[in-house]
Structure formats: C-alpha cells, structure tokens
Coordinates of C-alpha atoms in Angstrom, one line a residue:
M1 CA 76.2 -71.3 51.2
I2 CA 78.6 -68.3 50.4
V3 CA 82.2 -68.4 51.3
H4 CA 83.6 -64.8 51.5
T5 CA 87.4 -64.2 51.1
Q6 CA 89.5 -61.4 52.6
D7 CA 91.0 -59.0 49.9
P8 CA 89.1 -60.7 47.1
I9 CA 90.2 -60.2 43.5
L10 CA 86.5 -60.2 42.5
E11 CA 83.4 -59.0 44.4
V12 CA 80.0 -59.4 43.0
H13 CA 77.4 -57.6 45.3
D14 CA 73.6 -58.1 44.9
L15 CA 73.9 -58.3 41.2
T16 CA 70.5 -58.3 39.2
V17 CA 70.4 -58.6 35.4
S18 CA 67.0 -58.0 33.3
Y19 CA 66.2 -58.7 29.7
A20 CA 63.1 -56.6 28.7
R21 CA 62.3 -56.0 32.3
K22 CA 62.4 -59.7 33.1
P23 CA 65.0 -60.8 35.6
V24 CA 67.4 -63.3 34.3
L25 CA 69.8 -63.0 37.3
W26 CA 68.8 -61.8 40.6
G27 CA 70.7 -61.1 44.0
V28 CA 74.1 -62.7 43.0
D29 CA 76.5 -62.0 45.8
F30 CA 79.9 -63.7 46.2
T31 CA 83.7 -63.0 46.3
L32 CA 86.6 -64.7 44.7
P33 CA 90.3 -65.2 45.8
A34 CA 93.2 -64.6 43.8
G35 CA 95.0 -67.4 42.2
C36 CA 92.3 -70.0 41.8
I37 CA 90.6 -71.6 38.8
A38 CA 86.8 -70.9 39.4
G39 CA 84.0 -72.6 37.5
I40 CA 80.6 -70.9 36.8
V41 CA 78.5 -74.2 36.8
G42 CA 74.7 -74.6 36.5
P43 CA 71.9 -75.9 34.1
N44 CA 71.2 -74.4 30.7
G45 CA 69.5 -71.0 30.9
A46 CA 71.0 -70.6 34.4
G47 CA 72.6 -67.3 33.5
K48 CA 76.3 -68.4 33.6
S49 CA 77.3 -66.5 30.3
T50 CA 75.0 -63.5 31.4
L51 CA 76.9 -63.4 34.8
L52 CA 80.3 -63.4 33.1
K53 CA 79.5 -60.8 30.4
T54 CA 77.9 -58.6 33.3
I55 CA 81.2 -58.8 35.3
M56 CA 82.9 -57.9 32.1
G57 CA 80.7 -54.8 31.5
L58 CA 79.4 -56.2 28.2
I59 CA 75.8 -56.3 29.6
S60 CA 74.4 -53.7 32.2
A61 CA 73.1 -54.7 35.4
S62 CA 69.8 -53.6 36.7
S63 CA 71.2 -53.3 40.3
G64 CA 74.2 -54.3 42.2
Y65 CA 77.8 -53.8 41.6
V66 CA 81.0 -55.5 40.6
K67 CA 84.7 -54.8 41.7
L68 CA 88.0 -56.2 40.6
F69 CA 90.9 -55.6 42.7
G70 CA 88.6 -53.5 44.8
R71 CA 87.9 -50.8 42.1
P72 CA 85.5 -50.6 39.2
L73 CA 86.2 -52.4 36.1
D74 CA 87.0 -49.3 33.9
E75 CA 89.8 -48.4 36.2
V76 CA 91.6 -52.0 36.0
R77 CA 90.6 -53.0 32.5
Q78 CA 94.1 -53.6 31.3
Q79 CA 94.5 -56.3 34.0
V80 CA 91.3 -58.2 32.8
S81 CA 91.1 -60.6 30.0
Y82 CA 88.0 -62.2 28.3
V83 CA 87.9 -65.3 26.0
P84 CA 84.5 -65.3 24.4
Q85 CA 82.5 -68.4 23.1
R86 CA 84.1 -69.7 19.8
E87 CA 80.6 -69.4 18.2
S88 CA 80.3 -65.7 18.9
V89 CA 83.4 -65.0 16.8
D90 CA 83.4 -64.5 12.7
W91 CA 86.2 -67.0 11.9
D92 CA 86.0 -66.0 8.2
F93 CA 87.6 -62.6 8.8
P94 CA 90.8 -62.5 6.7
V95 CA 93.3 -62.4 9.5
S96 CA 96.4 -64.7 10.3
V97 CA 96.8 -66.5 13.8
L98 CA 99.7 -64.5 14.6
D99 CA 97.7 -61.2 14.1
V100 CA 94.7 -62.6 16.3
V101 CA 97.2 -63.1 19.0
L102 CA 98.9 -59.8 18.6
M103 CA 95.4 -58.2 19.4
G104 CA 96.0 -59.2 22.9
R105 CA 98.8 -56.7 23.1
Y106 CA 96.4 -53.7 22.2
A107 CA 95.4 -53.5 25.9
K108 CA 99.3 -52.9 26.6
V109 CA 100.2 -50.7 23.7
G110 CA 97.0 -48.9 22.8
L111 CA 94.8 -49.1 19.7
L112 CA 96.3 -46.4 17.8
R113 CA 99.9 -47.7 18.3
N114 CA 101.6 -50.4 16.3
T115 CA 102.7 -53.5 17.9
G116 CA 106.7 -53.8 18.0
G117 CA 109.2 -56.6 18.1
R118 CA 108.7 -57.2 21.7
D119 CA 104.9 -57.7 21.3
R120 CA 105.6 -60.1 18.5
A121 CA 108.1 -62.0 20.6
I122 CA 105.3 -62.3 23.4
A123 CA 102.6 -63.5 20.8
L124 CA 105.1 -66.2 19.4
D125 CA 105.8 -67.2 22.9
C126 CA 102.1 -67.5 23.8
L127 CA 101.5 -69.5 20.4
E128 CA 104.1 -71.8 21.6
K129 CA 102.4 -72.4 25.0
V130 CA 99.1 -73.5 23.2
G131 CA 101.1 -75.6 20.6
L132 CA 100.3 -73.5 17.6
T133 CA 103.6 -72.1 16.5
A134 CA 103.7 -73.8 13.2
F135 CA 100.2 -72.1 12.4
A136 CA 101.4 -68.5 13.0
K137 CA 100.8 -67.5 9.2
R138 CA 97.7 -69.5 8.7
Q139 CA 94.5 -67.8 8.2
I140 CA 92.2 -68.4 11.2
S141 CA 89.4 -69.8 9.0
Q142 CA 91.6 -72.7 8.1
L143 CA 91.9 -73.9 11.7
S144 CA 89.9 -76.7 13.4
G145 CA 87.6 -75.7 16.2
G146 CA 90.0 -76.8 18.9
Q147 CA 92.8 -74.9 17.1
Q148 CA 90.7 -71.8 17.0
Q149 CA 89.8 -72.1 20.8
R150 CA 93.7 -72.3 21.4
V151 CA 94.2 -69.2 19.4
F152 CA 91.7 -67.2 21.6
L153 CA 93.6 -68.6 24.7
A154 CA 97.0 -67.5 23.3
R155 CA 95.4 -64.0 22.6
A156 CA 94.2 -63.8 26.1
L157 CA 97.8 -64.9 27.3
A158 CA 99.4 -62.2 25.3
Q159 CA 97.6 -59.5 27.2
E160 CA 99.3 -60.5 30.3
A161 CA 96.4 -59.8 32.5
A162 CA 96.0 -60.8 36.2
I163 CA 92.3 -62.2 35.8
Y164 CA 91.0 -64.2 32.9
F165 CA 87.3 -64.7 32.1
M166 CA 86.5 -67.5 29.8
D167 CA 83.2 -68.5 28.4
E168 CA 83.1 -72.4 27.8
P169 CA 86.7 -72.7 26.4
F170 CA 86.1 -76.5 26.3
A171 CA 83.0 -76.4 24.1
G172 CA 83.5 -78.3 20.9
V173 CA 87.2 -79.3 21.5
D174 CA 88.7 -82.8 21.3
A175 CA 89.8 -84.5 24.5
A176 CA 93.5 -83.9 23.9
T177 CA 92.9 -80.0 23.4
E178 CA 90.6 -79.9 26.5
Q179 CA 93.5 -81.6 28.5
A180 CA 96.0 -79.2 27.0
I181 CA 93.8 -76.2 28.0
I182 CA 93.3 -77.3 31.6
G183 CA 96.9 -77.9 31.8
L184 CA 97.7 -74.5 30.8
L185 CA 95.1 -72.9 33.2
R186 CA 96.8 -74.7 35.9
E187 CA 100.2 -73.4 35.1
M188 CA 98.4 -69.9 34.9
A189 CA 96.9 -70.3 38.4
A190 CA 100.4 -71.4 39.7
A191 CA 101.8 -68.1 38.6
K192 CA 99.1 -66.3 40.6
K193 CA 96.6 -65.6 37.7
T194 CA 93.0 -66.0 38.3
I195 CA 90.7 -67.8 36.0
I196 CA 86.8 -67.8 35.8
V197 CA 85.5 -70.3 33.5
V198 CA 81.9 -70.7 32.4
H199 CA 81.5 -74.6 32.2
H200 CA 78.6 -77.1 31.6
D201 CA 80.1 -80.5 32.0
L202 CA 79.6 -81.9 35.6
Q203 CA 81.9 -85.0 35.1
S204 CA 85.0 -82.7 34.9
A205 CA 83.9 -79.8 37.2
R206 CA 85.2 -81.5 40.4
S207 CA 88.7 -82.0 39.0
Y208 CA 89.0 -78.8 36.9
F209 CA 88.2 -76.2 39.4
D210 CA 89.3 -75.6 43.0
W211 CA 86.5 -72.9 43.4
M212 CA 83.0 -73.0 42.1
I213 CA 80.0 -70.7 41.7
L214 CA 76.8 -72.7 41.5
L215 CA 74.3 -70.8 39.7
N216 CA 70.6 -71.1 38.6
M217 CA 69.5 -67.6 37.9
H218 CA 70.4 -67.0 41.4
L219 CA 73.5 -67.9 43.4
I220 CA 73.2 -71.6 44.9
A221 CA 76.5 -71.6 46.6
A222 CA 79.9 -70.2 46.0
G223 CA 83.2 -71.4 47.7
P224 CA 85.7 -74.0 47.5
T225 CA 84.8 -77.0 45.3
S226 CA 84.8 -79.6 48.0
Q227 CA 82.3 -77.6 49.9
V228 CA 80.0 -76.5 46.9
F229 CA 80.1 -79.6 44.6
T230 CA 77.8 -81.7 47.0
D231 CA 74.8 -83.9 45.8
E232 CA 72.7 -81.7 47.8
L233 CA 73.8 -78.3 46.4
V234 CA 73.9 -79.7 42.8
Q235 CA 70.4 -81.3 43.1
Q236 CA 69.2 -77.7 44.1
A237 CA 70.8 -76.0 41.2
Y238 CA 69.4 -78.7 38.7
E239 CA 66.1 -78.7 40.6
G240 CA 66.4 -82.2 41.5
R241 CA 65.8 -83.4 37.9
L242 CA 68.7 -85.9 37.9
N243 CA 70.8 -87.8 40.5
L244 CA 73.7 -86.0 38.8
L245 CA 76.7 -86.8 41.3
S246 CA 75.8 -90.3 41.3
Q247 CA 75.8 -90.6 37.6
V248 CA 79.0 -88.6 37.4
G249 CA 80.5 -91.3 39.7
D250 CA 79.2 -94.1 37.8
V251 CA 80.6 -92.8 34.4
M252 CA 84.0 -92.0 36.1
E253 CA 84.2 -95.5 37.4
K254 CA 83.3 -97.2 34.2
R255 CA 86.1 -95.2 32.4
A256 CA 88.6 -96.2 35.1
F257 CA 87.3 -99.9 35.1
P258 CA 85.8 -100.6 31.7
S259 CA 85.7 -104.4 32.4
R260 CA 82.8 -103.7 35.0
E261 CA 80.6 -102.7 32.4
S262 CA 77.5 -105.1 32.1

C-alpha cells in the first residue's frame, strides 16, 4: 500500500541501492507531505539508514531518483538538515557544545565566513530549546549520551531548515530525554517543519509518528500511521516472525495497569 500526496515535500521514485553489486534496497517508491513526523520502521538490516543516507546524497543510488520540494537535493540543500547516529560521531574531538551548535549555521553563512552575534543568539536559543544552555561551554566529550544527542538536535535546529532527517535520535537515551525530543519534534511539526526519523521501537511508533514508511529492503507500505501500522503489514515487514502488534498491546497495557501482571 502506497499513499501518494499532492505537492509532496519529498518524492522517492523507484530507488535501488546496491553494495558490491548486491541490492540492499530496491524499487522504493513513495511521497511524503509537508509538516508531518514520519517514521522509517522495519527490522534490523531492512535498509532504514541506507534509505535515509541515500535521500541525503551520502550514498549513491543504483537507479531511481529523489526530489525535495520538487527539485534535486543539490538545489535545495540549505533547506535540509541531517542528524546522524550518535555512534558515528567522534565525540572526543576538542570542541564545545556551543561550537557544535554553531556548526548548524554554516549552511546559512557559508563555510568560509565567520558566524556573528545573530548566529550565536540563534545557537543559544536552540540550546535552550533542548535544555542544555548551562552546558554551552562544556566539551562535548563530557556529556552523557542523551545530552550529546540533544546537542546534535540543537545543531539541526540552528540550521533553520524545512525538512529534517534523523537517524535513530532516540537510541541510547533515557526516557526523560526521549520524551523531551519527541515533544520538540511535535513543536517543529506544528511550525510546518517536516521530520523523517529512522526508528526501531515498535512500542512507541504508533504514538510518535503520524506518517510511516514500513520497510524491509523494499517498501512494504507508506502512508498515514493509522493505515500502515496494522498487524498484517507489520507481520509482512517482519516476515511473520513475531506477533508484534499483540505484544506491543500487551506491554502498553501492563505499563498502564501494572496490577494486572501475573
């Protein structure tokens, strides 16, 4: 099932990606409306991060194409922001929290120009939004995993983009940080920003995303979460290995009614 949208902010058409001539994604085709929080969901090895990186131009496609705002990525790159997996970053690099967030302003001012007072004010405002103002002068290596993830989110906010791609932003963070992040993403969506998130936790997928891309090396379904996050389609994505939605329902009920546990 594929739900196509009119005037989509993102269009992925017949996208195939190969490593050493072996396809890892094939024939992926969907569109995405503006102003939503979309989750890319599927089992391990489904190609979720590969899809995100290919859309961002970090991995070359074997065939197919991607358009953002109806145009190639290179023409609209300033409107696009990317938050990579925390594990892919060298957190020992000697730089302060504020300096990292200011890097988000380079897309606006250019790599060869110095950031100014307005850029610093924007960076500090973004740190306030993620609750890290007090850590502005601290070295990034001194932060916890959850704090580091929030720094990267602040850097993305500082770019003032229209569409944000995030590769597992909830991985390795505590419950409070996760709730703070999803709350901020909802505020961004309310401000007409579009957010695409690689996500692996089925228990929270239904409540976090209003649009879903269900993937297992090829597209299983794409559309509103209420239409895509069904037992049949999730079973198809996970190849029928687990009764996943029933398990999710059991876990959520036990959290809401702990006295019912035997």
